[in-house]
Short mmCIF file of C-alpha atoms in Angstrom, two decimals:
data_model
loop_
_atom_site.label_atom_id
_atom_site.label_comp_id
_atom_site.label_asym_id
_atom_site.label_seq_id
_atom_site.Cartn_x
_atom_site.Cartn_y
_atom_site.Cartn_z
CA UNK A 1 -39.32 -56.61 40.70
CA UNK A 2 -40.16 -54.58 44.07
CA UNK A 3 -37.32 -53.42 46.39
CA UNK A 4 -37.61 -54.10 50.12
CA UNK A 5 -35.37 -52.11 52.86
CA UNK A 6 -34.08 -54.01 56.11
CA UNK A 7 -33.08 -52.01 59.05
CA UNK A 8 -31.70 -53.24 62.17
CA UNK A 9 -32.94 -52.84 66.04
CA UNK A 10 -30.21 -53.23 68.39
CA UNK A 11 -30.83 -53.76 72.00
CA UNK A 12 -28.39 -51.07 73.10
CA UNK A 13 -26.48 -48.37 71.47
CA UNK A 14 -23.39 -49.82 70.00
CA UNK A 15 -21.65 -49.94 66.93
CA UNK A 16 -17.99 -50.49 65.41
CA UNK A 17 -17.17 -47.09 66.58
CA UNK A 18 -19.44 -46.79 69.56
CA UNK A 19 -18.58 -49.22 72.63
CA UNK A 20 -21.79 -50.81 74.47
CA UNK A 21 -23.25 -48.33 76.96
CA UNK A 22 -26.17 -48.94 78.88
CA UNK A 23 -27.83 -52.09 79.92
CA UNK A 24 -27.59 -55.48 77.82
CA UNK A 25 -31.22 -54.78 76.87
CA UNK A 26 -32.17 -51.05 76.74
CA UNK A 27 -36.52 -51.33 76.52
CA UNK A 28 -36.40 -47.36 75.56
CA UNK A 29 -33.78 -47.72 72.81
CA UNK A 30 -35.31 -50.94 71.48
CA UNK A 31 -38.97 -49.07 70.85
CA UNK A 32 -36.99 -45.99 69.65
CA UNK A 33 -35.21 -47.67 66.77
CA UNK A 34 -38.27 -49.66 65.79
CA UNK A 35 -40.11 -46.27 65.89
CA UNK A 36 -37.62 -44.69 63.70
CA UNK A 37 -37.41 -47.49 61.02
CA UNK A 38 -41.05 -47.51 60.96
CA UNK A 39 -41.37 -43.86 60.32
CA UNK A 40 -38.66 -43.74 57.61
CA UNK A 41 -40.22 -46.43 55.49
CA UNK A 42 -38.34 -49.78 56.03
CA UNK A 43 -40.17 -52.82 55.24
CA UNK A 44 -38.36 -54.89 57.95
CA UNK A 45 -35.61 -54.34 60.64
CA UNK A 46 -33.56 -57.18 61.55
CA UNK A 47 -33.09 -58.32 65.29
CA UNK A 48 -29.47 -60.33 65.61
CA UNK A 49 -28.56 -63.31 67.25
CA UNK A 50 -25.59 -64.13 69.64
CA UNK A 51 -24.41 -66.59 71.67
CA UNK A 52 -24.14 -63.93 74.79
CA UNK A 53 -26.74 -61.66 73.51
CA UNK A 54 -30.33 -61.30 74.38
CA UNK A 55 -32.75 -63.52 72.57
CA UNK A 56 -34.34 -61.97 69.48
CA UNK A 57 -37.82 -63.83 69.49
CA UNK A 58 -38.59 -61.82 72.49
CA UNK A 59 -36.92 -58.31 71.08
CA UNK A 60 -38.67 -58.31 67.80
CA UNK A 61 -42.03 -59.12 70.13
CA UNK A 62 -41.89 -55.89 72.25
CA UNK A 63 -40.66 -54.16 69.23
CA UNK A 64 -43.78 -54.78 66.78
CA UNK A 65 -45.98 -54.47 70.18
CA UNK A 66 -44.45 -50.59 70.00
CA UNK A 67 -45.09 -50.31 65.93
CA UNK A 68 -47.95 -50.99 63.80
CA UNK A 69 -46.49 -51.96 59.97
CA UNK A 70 -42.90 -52.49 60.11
CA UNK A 71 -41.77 -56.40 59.63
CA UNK A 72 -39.54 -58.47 61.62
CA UNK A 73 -36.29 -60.34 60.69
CA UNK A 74 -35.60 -62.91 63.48
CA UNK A 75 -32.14 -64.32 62.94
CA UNK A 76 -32.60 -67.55 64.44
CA UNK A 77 -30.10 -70.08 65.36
CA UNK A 78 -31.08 -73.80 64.74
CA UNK A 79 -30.12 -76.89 66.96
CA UNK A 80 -30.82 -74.88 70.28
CA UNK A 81 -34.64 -75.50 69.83
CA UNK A 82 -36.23 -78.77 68.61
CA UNK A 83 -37.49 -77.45 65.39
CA UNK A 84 -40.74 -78.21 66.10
CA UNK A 85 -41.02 -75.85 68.79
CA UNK A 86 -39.14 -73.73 67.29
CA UNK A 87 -42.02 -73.94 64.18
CA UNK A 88 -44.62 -73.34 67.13
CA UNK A 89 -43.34 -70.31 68.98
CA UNK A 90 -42.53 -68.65 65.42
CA UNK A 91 -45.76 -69.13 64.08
CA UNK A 92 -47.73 -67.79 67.55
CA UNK A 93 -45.36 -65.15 66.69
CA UNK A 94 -46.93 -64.34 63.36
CA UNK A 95 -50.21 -64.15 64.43
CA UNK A 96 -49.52 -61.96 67.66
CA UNK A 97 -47.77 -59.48 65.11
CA UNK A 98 -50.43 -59.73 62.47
CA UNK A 99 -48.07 -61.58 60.01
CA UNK A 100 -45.06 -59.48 60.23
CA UNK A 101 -42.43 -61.93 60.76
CA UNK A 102 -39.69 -63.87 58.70
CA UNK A 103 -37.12 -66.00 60.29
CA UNK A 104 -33.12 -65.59 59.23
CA UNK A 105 -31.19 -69.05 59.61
CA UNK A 106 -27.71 -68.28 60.53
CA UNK A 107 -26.06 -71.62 60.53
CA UNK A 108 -23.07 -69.94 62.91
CA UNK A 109 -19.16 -69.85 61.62
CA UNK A 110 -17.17 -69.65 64.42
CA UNK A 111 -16.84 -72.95 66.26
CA UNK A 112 -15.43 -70.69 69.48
CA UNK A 113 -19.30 -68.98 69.74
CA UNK A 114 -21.31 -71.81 69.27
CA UNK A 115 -19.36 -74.12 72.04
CA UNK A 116 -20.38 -71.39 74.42
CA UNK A 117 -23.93 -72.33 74.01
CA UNK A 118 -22.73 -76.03 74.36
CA UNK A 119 -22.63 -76.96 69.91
CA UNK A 120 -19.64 -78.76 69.24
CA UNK A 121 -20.26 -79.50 65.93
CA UNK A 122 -18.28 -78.93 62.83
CA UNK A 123 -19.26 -76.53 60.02
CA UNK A 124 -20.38 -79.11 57.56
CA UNK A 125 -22.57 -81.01 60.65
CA UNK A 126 -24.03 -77.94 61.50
CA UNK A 127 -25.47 -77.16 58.07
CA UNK A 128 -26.50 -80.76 57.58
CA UNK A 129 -28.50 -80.30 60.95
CA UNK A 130 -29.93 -76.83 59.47
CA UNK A 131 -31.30 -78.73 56.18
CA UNK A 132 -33.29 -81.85 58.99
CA UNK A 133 -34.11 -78.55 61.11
CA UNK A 134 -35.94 -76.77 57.87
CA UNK A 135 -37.38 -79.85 56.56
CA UNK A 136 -39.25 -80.47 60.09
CA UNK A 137 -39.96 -76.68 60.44
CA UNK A 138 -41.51 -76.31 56.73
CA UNK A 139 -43.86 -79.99 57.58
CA UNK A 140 -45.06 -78.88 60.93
CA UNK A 141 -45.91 -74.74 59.17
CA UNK A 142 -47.79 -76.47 55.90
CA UNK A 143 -48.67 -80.35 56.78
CA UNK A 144 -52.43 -80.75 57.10
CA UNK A 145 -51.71 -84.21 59.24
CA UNK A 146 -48.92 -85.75 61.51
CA UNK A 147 -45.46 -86.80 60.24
CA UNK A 148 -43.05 -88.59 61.30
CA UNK A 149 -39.18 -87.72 60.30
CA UNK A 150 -36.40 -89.70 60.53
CA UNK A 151 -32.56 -88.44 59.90
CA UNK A 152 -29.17 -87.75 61.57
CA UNK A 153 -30.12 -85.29 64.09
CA UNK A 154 -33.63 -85.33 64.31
CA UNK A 155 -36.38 -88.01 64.81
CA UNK A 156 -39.71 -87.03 64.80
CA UNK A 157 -42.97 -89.23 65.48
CA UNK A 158 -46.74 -87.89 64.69
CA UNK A 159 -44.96 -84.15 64.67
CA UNK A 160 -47.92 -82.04 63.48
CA UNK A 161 -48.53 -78.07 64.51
CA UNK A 162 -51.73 -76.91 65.49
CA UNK A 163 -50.86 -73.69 65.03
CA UNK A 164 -50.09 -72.43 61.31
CA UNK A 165 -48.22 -69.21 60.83
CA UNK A 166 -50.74 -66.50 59.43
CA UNK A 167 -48.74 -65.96 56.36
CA UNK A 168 -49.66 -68.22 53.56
CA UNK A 169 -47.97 -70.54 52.61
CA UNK A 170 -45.65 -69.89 55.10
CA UNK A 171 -43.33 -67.15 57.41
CA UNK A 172 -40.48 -66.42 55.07
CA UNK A 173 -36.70 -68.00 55.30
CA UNK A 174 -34.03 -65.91 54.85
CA UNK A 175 -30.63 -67.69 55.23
CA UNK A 176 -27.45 -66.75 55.41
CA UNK A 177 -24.01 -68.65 55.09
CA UNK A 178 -21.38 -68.89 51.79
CA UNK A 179 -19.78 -72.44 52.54
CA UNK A 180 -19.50 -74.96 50.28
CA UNK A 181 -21.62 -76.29 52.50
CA UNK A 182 -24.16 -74.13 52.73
CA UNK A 183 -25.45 -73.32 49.66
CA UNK A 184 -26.81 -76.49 48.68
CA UNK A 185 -28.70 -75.97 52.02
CA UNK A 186 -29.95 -72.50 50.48
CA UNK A 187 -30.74 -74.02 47.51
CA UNK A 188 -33.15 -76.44 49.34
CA UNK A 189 -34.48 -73.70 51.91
CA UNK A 190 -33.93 -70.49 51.27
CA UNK A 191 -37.15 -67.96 50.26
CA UNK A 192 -34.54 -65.19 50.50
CA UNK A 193 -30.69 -65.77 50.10
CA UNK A 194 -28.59 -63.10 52.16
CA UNK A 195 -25.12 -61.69 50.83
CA UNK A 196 -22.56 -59.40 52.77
CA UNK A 197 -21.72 -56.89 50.63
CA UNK A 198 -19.66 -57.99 47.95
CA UNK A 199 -17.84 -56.62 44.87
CA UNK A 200 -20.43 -57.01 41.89
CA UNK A 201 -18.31 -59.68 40.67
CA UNK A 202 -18.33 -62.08 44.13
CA UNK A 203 -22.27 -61.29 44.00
CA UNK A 204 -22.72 -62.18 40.38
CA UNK A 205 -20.59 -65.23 41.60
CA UNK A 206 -22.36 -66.11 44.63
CA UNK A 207 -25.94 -65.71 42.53
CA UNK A 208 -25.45 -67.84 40.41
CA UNK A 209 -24.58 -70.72 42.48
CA UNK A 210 -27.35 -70.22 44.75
CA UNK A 211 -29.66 -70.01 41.37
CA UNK A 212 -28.16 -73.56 40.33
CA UNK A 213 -28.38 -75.17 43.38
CA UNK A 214 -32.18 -73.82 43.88
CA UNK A 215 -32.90 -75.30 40.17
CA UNK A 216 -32.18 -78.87 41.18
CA UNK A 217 -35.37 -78.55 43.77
CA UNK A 218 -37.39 -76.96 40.99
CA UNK A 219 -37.25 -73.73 43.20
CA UNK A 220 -36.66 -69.97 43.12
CA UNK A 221 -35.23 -67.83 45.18
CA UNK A 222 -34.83 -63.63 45.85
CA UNK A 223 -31.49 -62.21 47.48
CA UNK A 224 -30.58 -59.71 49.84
CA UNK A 225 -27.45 -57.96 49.88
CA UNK A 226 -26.38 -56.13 53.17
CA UNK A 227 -24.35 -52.85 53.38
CA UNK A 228 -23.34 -49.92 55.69
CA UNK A 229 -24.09 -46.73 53.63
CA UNK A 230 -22.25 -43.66 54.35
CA UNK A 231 -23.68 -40.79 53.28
CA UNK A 232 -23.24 -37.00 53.21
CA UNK A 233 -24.46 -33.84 51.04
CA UNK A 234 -21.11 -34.06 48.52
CA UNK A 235 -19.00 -37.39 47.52
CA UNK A 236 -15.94 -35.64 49.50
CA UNK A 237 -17.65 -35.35 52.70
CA UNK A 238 -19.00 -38.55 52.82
CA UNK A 239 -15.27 -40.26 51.75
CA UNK A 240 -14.35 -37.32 54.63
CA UNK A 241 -16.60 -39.85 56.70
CA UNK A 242 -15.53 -42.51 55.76
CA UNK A 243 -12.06 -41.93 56.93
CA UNK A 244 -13.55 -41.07 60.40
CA UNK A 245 -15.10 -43.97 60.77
CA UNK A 246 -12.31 -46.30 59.96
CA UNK A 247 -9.77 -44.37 62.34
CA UNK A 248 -12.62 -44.28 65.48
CA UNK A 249 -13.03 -48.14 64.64
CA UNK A 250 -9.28 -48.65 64.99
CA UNK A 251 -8.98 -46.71 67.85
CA UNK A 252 -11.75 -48.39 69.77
CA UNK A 253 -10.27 -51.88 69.27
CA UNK A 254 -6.92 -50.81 69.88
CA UNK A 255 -8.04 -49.06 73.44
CA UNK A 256 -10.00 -52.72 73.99
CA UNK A 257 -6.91 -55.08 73.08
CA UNK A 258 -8.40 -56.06 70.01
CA UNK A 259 -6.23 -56.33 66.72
CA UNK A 260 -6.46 -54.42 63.73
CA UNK A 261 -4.76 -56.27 60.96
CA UNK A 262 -4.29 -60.03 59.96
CA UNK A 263 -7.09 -61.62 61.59
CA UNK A 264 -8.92 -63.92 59.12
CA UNK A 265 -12.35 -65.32 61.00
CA UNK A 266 -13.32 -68.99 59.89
CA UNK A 267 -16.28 -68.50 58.10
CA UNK A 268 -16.59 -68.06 54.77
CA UNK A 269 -19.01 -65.04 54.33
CA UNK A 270 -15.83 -63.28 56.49
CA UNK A 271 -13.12 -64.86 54.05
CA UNK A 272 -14.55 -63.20 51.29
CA UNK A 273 -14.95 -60.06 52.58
CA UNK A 274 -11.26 -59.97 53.53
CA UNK A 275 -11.00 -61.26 50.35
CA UNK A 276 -12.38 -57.78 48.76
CA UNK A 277 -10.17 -55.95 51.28
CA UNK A 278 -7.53 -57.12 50.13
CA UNK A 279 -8.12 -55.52 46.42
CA UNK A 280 -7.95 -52.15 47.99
CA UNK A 281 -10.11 -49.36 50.33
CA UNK A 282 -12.42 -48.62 47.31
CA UNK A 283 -13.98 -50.98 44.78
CA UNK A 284 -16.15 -50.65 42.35
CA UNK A 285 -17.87 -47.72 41.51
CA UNK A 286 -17.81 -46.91 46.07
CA UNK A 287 -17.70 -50.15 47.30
CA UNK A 288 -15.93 -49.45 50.65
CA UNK A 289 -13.84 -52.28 52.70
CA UNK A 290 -12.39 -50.00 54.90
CA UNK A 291 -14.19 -51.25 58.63
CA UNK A 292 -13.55 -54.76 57.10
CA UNK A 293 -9.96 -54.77 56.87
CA UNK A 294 -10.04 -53.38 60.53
CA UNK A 295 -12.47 -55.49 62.11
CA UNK A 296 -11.89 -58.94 60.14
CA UNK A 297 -14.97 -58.36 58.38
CA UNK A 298 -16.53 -59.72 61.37
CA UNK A 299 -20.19 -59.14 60.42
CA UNK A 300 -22.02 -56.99 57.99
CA UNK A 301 -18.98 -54.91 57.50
CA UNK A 302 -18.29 -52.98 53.80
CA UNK A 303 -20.42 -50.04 52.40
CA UNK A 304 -21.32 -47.79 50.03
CA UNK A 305 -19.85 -44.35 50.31
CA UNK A 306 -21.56 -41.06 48.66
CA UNK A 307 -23.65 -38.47 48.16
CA UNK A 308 -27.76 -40.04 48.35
CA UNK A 309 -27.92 -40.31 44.10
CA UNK A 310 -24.29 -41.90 44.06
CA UNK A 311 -25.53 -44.67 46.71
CA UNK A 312 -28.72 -44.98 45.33
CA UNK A 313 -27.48 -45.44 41.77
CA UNK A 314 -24.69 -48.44 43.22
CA UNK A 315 -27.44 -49.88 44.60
CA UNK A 316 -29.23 -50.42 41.53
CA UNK A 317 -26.33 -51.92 39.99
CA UNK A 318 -26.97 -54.33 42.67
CA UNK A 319 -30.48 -54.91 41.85
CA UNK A 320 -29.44 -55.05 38.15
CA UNK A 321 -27.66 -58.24 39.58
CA UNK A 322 -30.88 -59.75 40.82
CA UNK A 323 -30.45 -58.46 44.74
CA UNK A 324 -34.10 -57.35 45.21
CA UNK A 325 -33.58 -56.82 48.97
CA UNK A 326 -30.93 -54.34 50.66
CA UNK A 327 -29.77 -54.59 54.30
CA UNK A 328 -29.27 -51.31 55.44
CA UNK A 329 -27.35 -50.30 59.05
CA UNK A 330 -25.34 -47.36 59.87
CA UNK A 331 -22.33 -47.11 62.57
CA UNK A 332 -24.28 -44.05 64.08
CA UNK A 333 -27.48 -46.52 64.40
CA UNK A 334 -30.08 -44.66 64.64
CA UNK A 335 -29.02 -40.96 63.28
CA UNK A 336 -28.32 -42.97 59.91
CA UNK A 337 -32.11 -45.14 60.05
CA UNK A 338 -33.40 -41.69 59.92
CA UNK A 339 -31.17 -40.34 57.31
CA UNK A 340 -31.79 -43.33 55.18
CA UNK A 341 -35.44 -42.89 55.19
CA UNK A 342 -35.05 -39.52 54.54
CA UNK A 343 -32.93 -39.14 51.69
CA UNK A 344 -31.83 -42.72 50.13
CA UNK A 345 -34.92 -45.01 50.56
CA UNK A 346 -37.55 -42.92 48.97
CA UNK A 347 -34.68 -41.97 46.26
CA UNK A 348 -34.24 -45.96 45.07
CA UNK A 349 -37.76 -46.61 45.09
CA UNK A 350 -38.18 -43.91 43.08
CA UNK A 351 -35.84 -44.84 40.27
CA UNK A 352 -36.43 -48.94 40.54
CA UNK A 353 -40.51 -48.17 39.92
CA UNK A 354 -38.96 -45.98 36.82
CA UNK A 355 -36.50 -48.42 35.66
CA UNK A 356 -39.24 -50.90 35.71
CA UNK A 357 -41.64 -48.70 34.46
CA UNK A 358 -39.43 -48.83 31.16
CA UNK A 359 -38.39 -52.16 31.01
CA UNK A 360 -42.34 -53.50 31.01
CA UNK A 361 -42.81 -50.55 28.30
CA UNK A 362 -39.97 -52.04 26.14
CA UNK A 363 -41.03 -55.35 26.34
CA UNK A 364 -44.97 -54.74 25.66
#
């Protein structure tokens, strides 16, 4: 199976050991990092959502207007937007960017962020509402003739689309959330199921129930697995690193007020992060918690930690696993894009085209 790289455009420099600088939305920055993941070979770069952040529908459109073949990942929050708009404006989207566009559902876990866009909703409503919001979104991107949909949230008479997305059958849905709740939800919806990164055992875990619940639609679906690679010429430089990175992450959210240990965030994706953590600083082969256990695991928050062949080759135990996507972000944003396309991207490629290579040799 291929192997597709996801970067990530922020719209100002900032990271777990960088603090904001600069204006909420820096236009220079934003073309810079789309630049950069273009040039070092990323399929996509994803373009977050917040409740107090800009909105990404808008970044990822001056972003591709500033690249030619790099892909979008909108993370896109439903129940804001009447999902039929919302099925509108993302597939004029697709066509302004010559098809280069996929959506990322993010459901939302922390019932503090969404009341500050006005959701009051529990967890188990909200991914309820995402499964009505999908099933109108999917009907107005493929139906050939007005619908009308009737369920909890949403009631929709003669909904039809005029506009199709220019991707055939449809712009993929990545979707994100490790609930109880939400994985029948993924099951149902998701093209592309998106992990934090995990020990190989929660993924192997987490795979399989996505796999089952996907089965009782008659569907399949492809998985993404999201890290924050630190890398360096020897293993002892980049645990060296490492090290830095976790004390300058500390420090920063000491200096802002923010705590460092015992926090536990609501959602579940968070939980079993913490839940790694907890085993210990180093897992696996160089699975690395060590920004988790600092932060909360707020986010896409645990990495791999090595030399270029030692990352690549924990990768592909990943893919091994059936992750055919990897999520890729560094804390220095935009020095570690370029470093990524330089010496890790072209490296797994490389060896996933020769694994397969003799896999399709020893079955023929």
């Amino acid at each position: 199976m291929s192997v597709e790289f996801i970067g990530f455009i922020g719209t100002q420099h900032a990271s777990e050991i960088h603090p904001p600088s600069g204006p909420a939305i820096d236009v220079s920055y934003v073309e810079k990092t789309a630049r950069v993941h273009e040039e070092g070979g990323f399929d996509r770069a994803l373009v977050a959502f917040h409740s107090t952040g800009p909105e990404s529908q808008l970044v990822v459109a001056h972003a591709a207007s500033v690249t030619k073949t790099l892909n979008f990942m909108i993370a896109h929050r439903p129940g804001f937007t009447q999902p039929t708009l919302a099925a509108r404006q993302l597939a004029t989207l697709d066509h302004f960017t010559g098809g280069r566009v996929a959506v990322h559902i993010i459901t939302g876990g922390s019932d503090e962020e969404l009341a500050k866009d006005g959701d009051h909703l529990t967890k188990d409503e909200r991914y309820a509402r995402t499964s009505e919001y999908l099933d109108i979104v999917r009907a107005e991107w493929t139906g050939d003739k007005p619908f009308d949909y009737a369920g909890q949230y949403y009631k929709v008479d003669q909904g039809f689309g005029a506009v199709k997305p220019l991707q055939a059958p449809h712009i993929p849905i990545y979707f994100g959330g490790s609930s109880d709740a939400a994985i029948p939800v993924a099951g149902k919806h998701a093209d592309i199921y998106a992990l934090w990164g995990e020990t190989q055992a929660q993924v192997r875990e987490t795979i399989a129930r996505v796999r089952a619940a996907a089965a009782k639609h008659g569907r399949q679906v492809r998985f993404s697995l999201s890290l924050r690679p630190v890398i360096a010429d020897t293993e002892e430089a980049a645990w060296k690193r490492a090290d830095d990175i976790v004390a300058q992450a500390k420090a920063l959210r000491e200096a802002a007020g923010l705590p460092t240990t015992g926090h536990r965030p609501p959602n579940a994706g968070s939980q079993r992060l913490l839940d790694a953590a907890a085993q210990g600083s180093r897992l696996d082969k160089r699975l690395w918690t060590g920004v988790a256990g600092v932060t909360g695991a707020q986010g896409n928050s645990t990495g791999l930690v090595g030399t270029p062949e030692q990352v690549a080759e924990s990768l592909l135990d990943y893919y091994d696993l059936g992750v055919s996507t990897f999520l890729i972000r560094g804390f220095d944003p935009v020095e570690d894009a370029i470093a990524y396309g330089r010496d890790l991207i072209p490296l797994v490629r490389q060896q996933v085209a020769e694994r397969d290579l003799r896999l399709a040799r020893a079955a023929s």
